[in-house]
Amino acid sequence: MSENGNEPWEYSLHIPKDLRAVTISRRTLRLILTMHGLIGLVDVAELMAAELVSNAVRHTKGPAALRVRWSPPGTLRIGAWDADPEPPEPPAPFGRGEEWESGRGLALVRACADVWGWQPLTREGDRGKYVWCELAALLKSA
């Protein structure tokens, strides 16, 4: 764990409406978590970020943002803001067949995160929403 493991931190990445933003967000998140000594959370966190950012980029008309926040003693919050104020579709249970092709993003988030949710949020004058999830980290003592 990094020396600042007991200190809160937050990063925000403003992203355009561009599908390349999903990969950029995943790689940025990997770097952030690695530099903060949270490599054990990288795989699940990348999946969560990719799903949230993908939804923001694919299903809205405006810009988006990824926010990553660490709250001691061990909570990582990953969220995506987008310019659409409409609530996200509730996650459907996993099924077979065509359901895997679309609509699985929030179902994956619900299945992998400790908790998730959404809230209305205005950013730089644009009304929108913030969809987030949290992962609990089990930190080893130094």
PDB file of C-alpha atoms in Angstrom:
ATOM      1  CA  MET A   1       0.000   0.000   0.000  1.00  0.00           C
ATOM      2  CA  SER A   2       1.247   3.463  -0.739  1.00  0.00           C
ATOM      3  CA  GLU A   3       2.244   5.865   2.007  1.00  0.00           C
ATOM      4  CA  ASN A   4      -0.981   7.779   1.397  1.00  0.00           C
ATOM      5  CA  GLY A   5      -3.256   4.736   1.828  1.00  0.00           C
ATOM      6  CA  ASN A   6      -4.937   6.384   4.780  1.00  0.00           C
ATOM      7  CA  GLU A   7      -5.525   9.653   2.945  1.00  0.00           C
ATOM      8  CA  PRO A   8      -8.547  10.224   0.668  1.00  0.00           C
ATOM      9  CA  TRP A   9      -7.955  11.096  -2.991  1.00  0.00           C
ATOM     10  CA  GLU A  10     -10.020  11.694  -6.109  1.00  0.00           C
ATOM     11  CA  TYR A  11      -9.355  11.886  -9.842  1.00  0.00           C
ATOM     12  CA  SER A  12     -11.666  13.033 -12.640  1.00  0.00           C
ATOM     13  CA  LEU A  13     -11.216  12.376 -16.336  1.00  0.00           C
ATOM     14  CA  HIS A  14     -13.354  14.431 -18.731  1.00  0.00           C
ATOM     15  CA  ILE A  15     -14.118  12.398 -21.841  1.00  0.00           C
ATOM     16  CA  PRO A  16     -15.668  13.195 -25.216  1.00  0.00           C
ATOM     17  CA  LYS A  17     -18.480  11.264 -26.860  1.00  0.00           C
ATOM     18  CA  ASP A  18     -16.072   8.789 -28.428  1.00  0.00           C
ATOM     19  CA  LEU A  19     -15.929   5.017 -27.948  1.00  0.00           C
ATOM     20  CA  ARG A  20     -12.135   5.238 -27.574  1.00  0.00           C
ATOM     21  CA  ALA A  21     -12.862   6.881 -24.225  1.00  0.00           C
ATOM     22  CA  VAL A  22     -13.719   3.457 -22.789  1.00  0.00           C
ATOM     23  CA  THR A  23     -10.183   2.128 -23.373  1.00  0.00           C
ATOM     24  CA  ILE A  24      -8.599   5.402 -22.287  1.00  0.00           C
ATOM     25  CA  SER A  25     -10.644   5.338 -19.076  1.00  0.00           C
ATOM     26  CA  ARG A  26      -9.681   1.732 -18.299  1.00  0.00           C
ATOM     27  CA  ARG A  27      -5.982   2.386 -18.811  1.00  0.00           C
ATOM     28  CA  THR A  28      -6.076   5.601 -16.811  1.00  0.00           C
ATOM     29  CA  LEU A  29      -7.841   3.821 -13.949  1.00  0.00           C
ATOM     30  CA  ARG A  30      -5.257   1.003 -14.031  1.00  0.00           C
ATOM     31  CA  LEU A  31      -2.463   3.568 -13.703  1.00  0.00           C
ATOM     32  CA  ILE A  32      -4.194   5.404 -10.849  1.00  0.00           C
ATOM     33  CA  LEU A  33      -4.821   2.237  -8.850  1.00  0.00           C
ATOM     34  CA  THR A  34      -1.335   0.870  -9.487  1.00  0.00           C
ATOM     35  CA  MET A  35       0.309   4.097  -8.366  1.00  0.00           C
ATOM     36  CA  HIS A  36      -1.799   4.092  -5.183  1.00  0.00           C
ATOM     37  CA  GLY A  37      -0.925   0.474  -4.362  1.00  0.00           C
ATOM     38  CA  LEU A  38      -4.396  -0.899  -5.112  1.00  0.00           C
ATOM     39  CA  ILE A  39      -3.382  -3.386  -7.815  1.00  0.00           C
ATOM     40  CA  GLY A  40      -5.652  -6.033  -6.263  1.00  0.00           C
ATOM     41  CA  LEU A  41      -8.696  -3.995  -7.307  1.00  0.00           C
ATOM     42  CA  VAL A  42      -7.590  -3.281 -10.875  1.00  0.00           C
ATOM     43  CA  ASP A  43      -9.361  -6.075 -12.771  1.00  0.00           C
ATOM     44  CA  VAL A  44     -12.792  -5.589 -11.205  1.00  0.00           C
ATOM     45  CA  ALA A  45     -12.434  -1.802 -11.155  1.00  0.00           C
ATOM     46  CA  GLU A  46     -11.543  -1.730 -14.868  1.00  0.00           C
ATOM     47  CA  LEU A  47     -14.623  -3.796 -15.687  1.00  0.00           C
ATOM     48  CA  MET A  48     -16.853  -1.467 -13.648  1.00  0.00           C
ATOM     49  CA  ALA A  49     -15.353   1.672 -15.202  1.00  0.00           C
ATOM     50  CA  ALA A  50     -15.634   0.250 -18.717  1.00  0.00           C
ATOM     51  CA  GLU A  51     -19.325  -0.538 -18.256  1.00  0.00           C
ATOM     52  CA  LEU A  52     -20.156   2.836 -16.707  1.00  0.00           C
ATOM     53  CA  VAL A  53     -18.196   4.852 -19.282  1.00  0.00           C
ATOM     54  CA  SER A  54     -19.526   2.741 -22.154  1.00  0.00           C
ATOM     55  CA  ASN A  55     -23.102   3.466 -21.063  1.00  0.00           C
ATOM     56  CA  ALA A  56     -22.335   7.182 -20.756  1.00  0.00           C
ATOM     57  CA  VAL A  57     -20.737   7.351 -24.214  1.00  0.00           C
ATOM     58  CA  ARG A  58     -23.119   5.050 -26.105  1.00  0.00           C
ATOM     59  CA  HIS A  59     -26.452   6.133 -24.687  1.00  0.00           C
ATOM     60  CA  THR A  60     -26.135   9.893 -24.313  1.00  0.00           C
ATOM     61  CA  LYS A  61     -25.545  12.787 -26.681  1.00  0.00           C
ATOM     62  CA  GLY A  62     -22.990  14.815 -24.795  1.00  0.00           C
ATOM     63  CA  PRO A  63     -19.685  14.673 -23.008  1.00  0.00           C
ATOM     64  CA  ALA A  64     -19.032  12.497 -19.983  1.00  0.00           C
ATOM     65  CA  ALA A  65     -16.591  12.160 -17.106  1.00  0.00           C
ATOM     66  CA  LEU A  66     -15.064   9.338 -15.087  1.00  0.00           C
ATOM     67  CA  ARG A  67     -14.528   9.964 -11.374  1.00  0.00           C
ATOM     68  CA  VAL A  68     -12.448   7.695  -9.125  1.00  0.00           C
ATOM     69  CA  ARG A  69     -12.386   8.295  -5.369  1.00  0.00           C
ATOM     70  CA  TRP A  70     -10.618   6.515  -2.526  1.00  0.00           C
ATOM     71  CA  SER A  71     -12.052   6.837   0.986  1.00  0.00           C
ATOM     72  CA  PRO A  72     -10.091   5.290   3.850  1.00  0.00           C
ATOM     73  CA  PRO A  73     -10.060   2.792   5.341  1.00  0.00           C
ATOM     74  CA  GLY A  74     -10.896   0.910   2.146  1.00  0.00           C
ATOM     75  CA  THR A  75     -13.638   2.084  -0.219  1.00  0.00           C
ATOM     76  CA  LEU A  76     -13.073   2.749  -3.900  1.00  0.00           C
ATOM     77  CA  ARG A  77     -15.886   4.609  -5.679  1.00  0.00           C
ATOM     78  CA  ILE A  78     -15.982   4.622  -9.479  1.00  0.00           C
ATOM     79  CA  GLY A  79     -18.554   6.760 -11.239  1.00  0.00           C
ATOM     80  CA  ALA A  80     -19.473   8.115 -14.628  1.00  0.00           C
ATOM     81  CA  TRP A  81     -21.242  11.409 -15.214  1.00  0.00           C
ATOM     82  CA  ASP A  82     -23.164  11.998 -18.430  1.00  0.00           C
ATOM     83  CA  ALA A  83     -25.328  14.816 -19.767  1.00  0.00           C
ATOM     84  CA  ASP A  84     -28.579  12.816 -19.848  1.00  0.00           C
ATOM     85  CA  PRO A  85     -30.673  13.501 -16.730  1.00  0.00           C
ATOM     86  CA  GLU A  86     -32.851  10.408 -17.263  1.00  0.00           C
ATOM     87  CA  PRO A  87     -32.320   7.593 -14.740  1.00  0.00           C
ATOM     88  CA  PRO A  88     -30.442   4.535 -15.995  1.00  0.00           C
ATOM     89  CA  GLU A  89     -32.477   1.493 -16.958  1.00  0.00           C
ATOM     90  CA  PRO A  90     -32.663  -0.879 -13.983  1.00  0.00           C
ATOM     91  CA  PRO A  91     -30.251  -3.776 -14.400  1.00  0.00           C
ATOM     92  CA  ALA A  92     -31.920  -6.897 -15.737  1.00  0.00           C
ATOM     93  CA  PRO A  93     -30.996 -10.291 -14.342  1.00  0.00           C
ATOM     94  CA  PHE A  94     -28.516 -12.255 -16.409  1.00  0.00           C
ATOM     95  CA  GLY A  95     -30.149 -14.521 -18.945  1.00  0.00           C
ATOM     96  CA  ARG A  96     -29.252 -16.480 -22.010  1.00  0.00           C
ATOM     97  CA  GLY A  97     -29.093 -15.614 -25.673  1.00  0.00           C
ATOM     98  CA  GLU A  98     -29.530 -12.084 -26.936  1.00  0.00           C
ATOM     99  CA  GLU A  99     -29.544 -10.507 -23.479  1.00  0.00           C
ATOM    100  CA  TRP A 100     -25.751 -10.823 -23.368  1.00  0.00           C
ATOM    101  CA  GLU A 101     -25.419  -8.559 -26.411  1.00  0.00           C
ATOM    102  CA  SER A 102     -26.933  -5.495 -24.772  1.00  0.00           C
ATOM    103  CA  GLY A 103     -28.190  -4.304 -21.427  1.00  0.00           C
ATOM    104  CA  ARG A 104     -25.687  -6.275 -19.397  1.00  0.00           C
ATOM    105  CA  GLY A 105     -23.559  -3.321 -18.220  1.00  0.00           C
ATOM    106  CA  LEU A 106     -25.444  -2.408 -15.069  1.00  0.00           C
ATOM    107  CA  ALA A 107     -26.165  -6.082 -14.361  1.00  0.00           C
ATOM    108  CA  LEU A 108     -22.380  -6.644 -14.281  1.00  0.00           C
ATOM    109  CA  VAL A 109     -21.929  -3.607 -12.077  1.00  0.00           C
ATOM    110  CA  ARG A 110     -24.645  -4.848  -9.714  1.00  0.00           C
ATOM    111  CA  ALA A 111     -23.105  -8.336  -9.606  1.00  0.00           C
ATOM    112  CA  CYS A 112     -19.508  -7.211  -8.983  1.00  0.00           C
ATOM    113  CA  ALA A 113     -19.844  -4.080  -6.867  1.00  0.00           C
ATOM    114  CA  ASP A 114     -20.532  -3.989  -3.159  1.00  0.00           C
ATOM    115  CA  VAL A 115     -23.074  -1.224  -3.759  1.00  0.00           C
ATOM    116  CA  TRP A 116     -24.123   0.924  -6.718  1.00  0.00           C
ATOM    117  CA  GLY A 117     -26.529   3.734  -7.435  1.00  0.00           C
ATOM    118  CA  TRP A 118     -27.180   6.920  -9.349  1.00  0.00           C
ATOM    119  CA  GLN A 119     -28.116  10.515  -8.636  1.00  0.00           C
ATOM    120  CA  PRO A 120     -28.986  13.622 -10.642  1.00  0.00           C
ATOM    121  CA  LEU A 121     -25.931  15.834 -11.034  1.00  0.00           C
ATOM    122  CA  THR A 122     -25.182  19.106 -12.790  1.00  0.00           C
ATOM    123  CA  ARG A 123     -21.685  19.674 -14.180  1.00  0.00           C
ATOM    124  CA  GLU A 124     -20.534  22.937 -15.752  1.00  0.00           C
ATOM    125  CA  GLY A 125     -24.166  23.996 -16.229  1.00  0.00           C
ATOM    126  CA  ASP A 126     -25.202  20.740 -17.931  1.00  0.00           C
ATOM    127  CA  ARG A 127     -27.891  18.694 -16.245  1.00  0.00           C
ATOM    128  CA  GLY A 128     -27.156  15.018 -16.125  1.00  0.00           C
ATOM    129  CA  LYS A 129     -26.667  12.050 -13.858  1.00  0.00           C
ATOM    130  CA  TYR A 130     -23.883  10.317 -11.975  1.00  0.00           C
ATOM    131  CA  VAL A 131     -23.930   6.499 -11.946  1.00  0.00           C
ATOM    132  CA  TRP A 132     -21.520   5.015  -9.420  1.00  0.00           C
ATOM    133  CA  CYS A 133     -20.401   1.830  -7.731  1.00  0.00           C
ATOM    134  CA  GLU A 134     -18.198   1.011  -4.768  1.00  0.00           C
ATOM    135  CA  LEU A 135     -15.661  -1.721  -4.144  1.00  0.00           C
ATOM    136  CA  ALA A 136     -14.351  -2.514  -0.686  1.00  0.00           C
ATOM    137  CA  ALA A 137     -10.624  -3.176  -0.428  1.00  0.00           C
ATOM    138  CA  LEU A 138      -9.179  -5.586   2.082  1.00  0.00           C
ATOM    139  CA  LEU A 139      -5.892  -3.914   2.926  1.00  0.00           C
ATOM    140  CA  LYS A 140      -2.979  -5.768   4.445  1.00  0.00           C
ATOM    141  CA  SER A 141      -1.145  -4.200   7.349  1.00  0.00           C
ATOM    142  CA  ALA A 142       2.360  -3.039   6.530  1.00  0.00           C
TER     143      ALA A 142
END
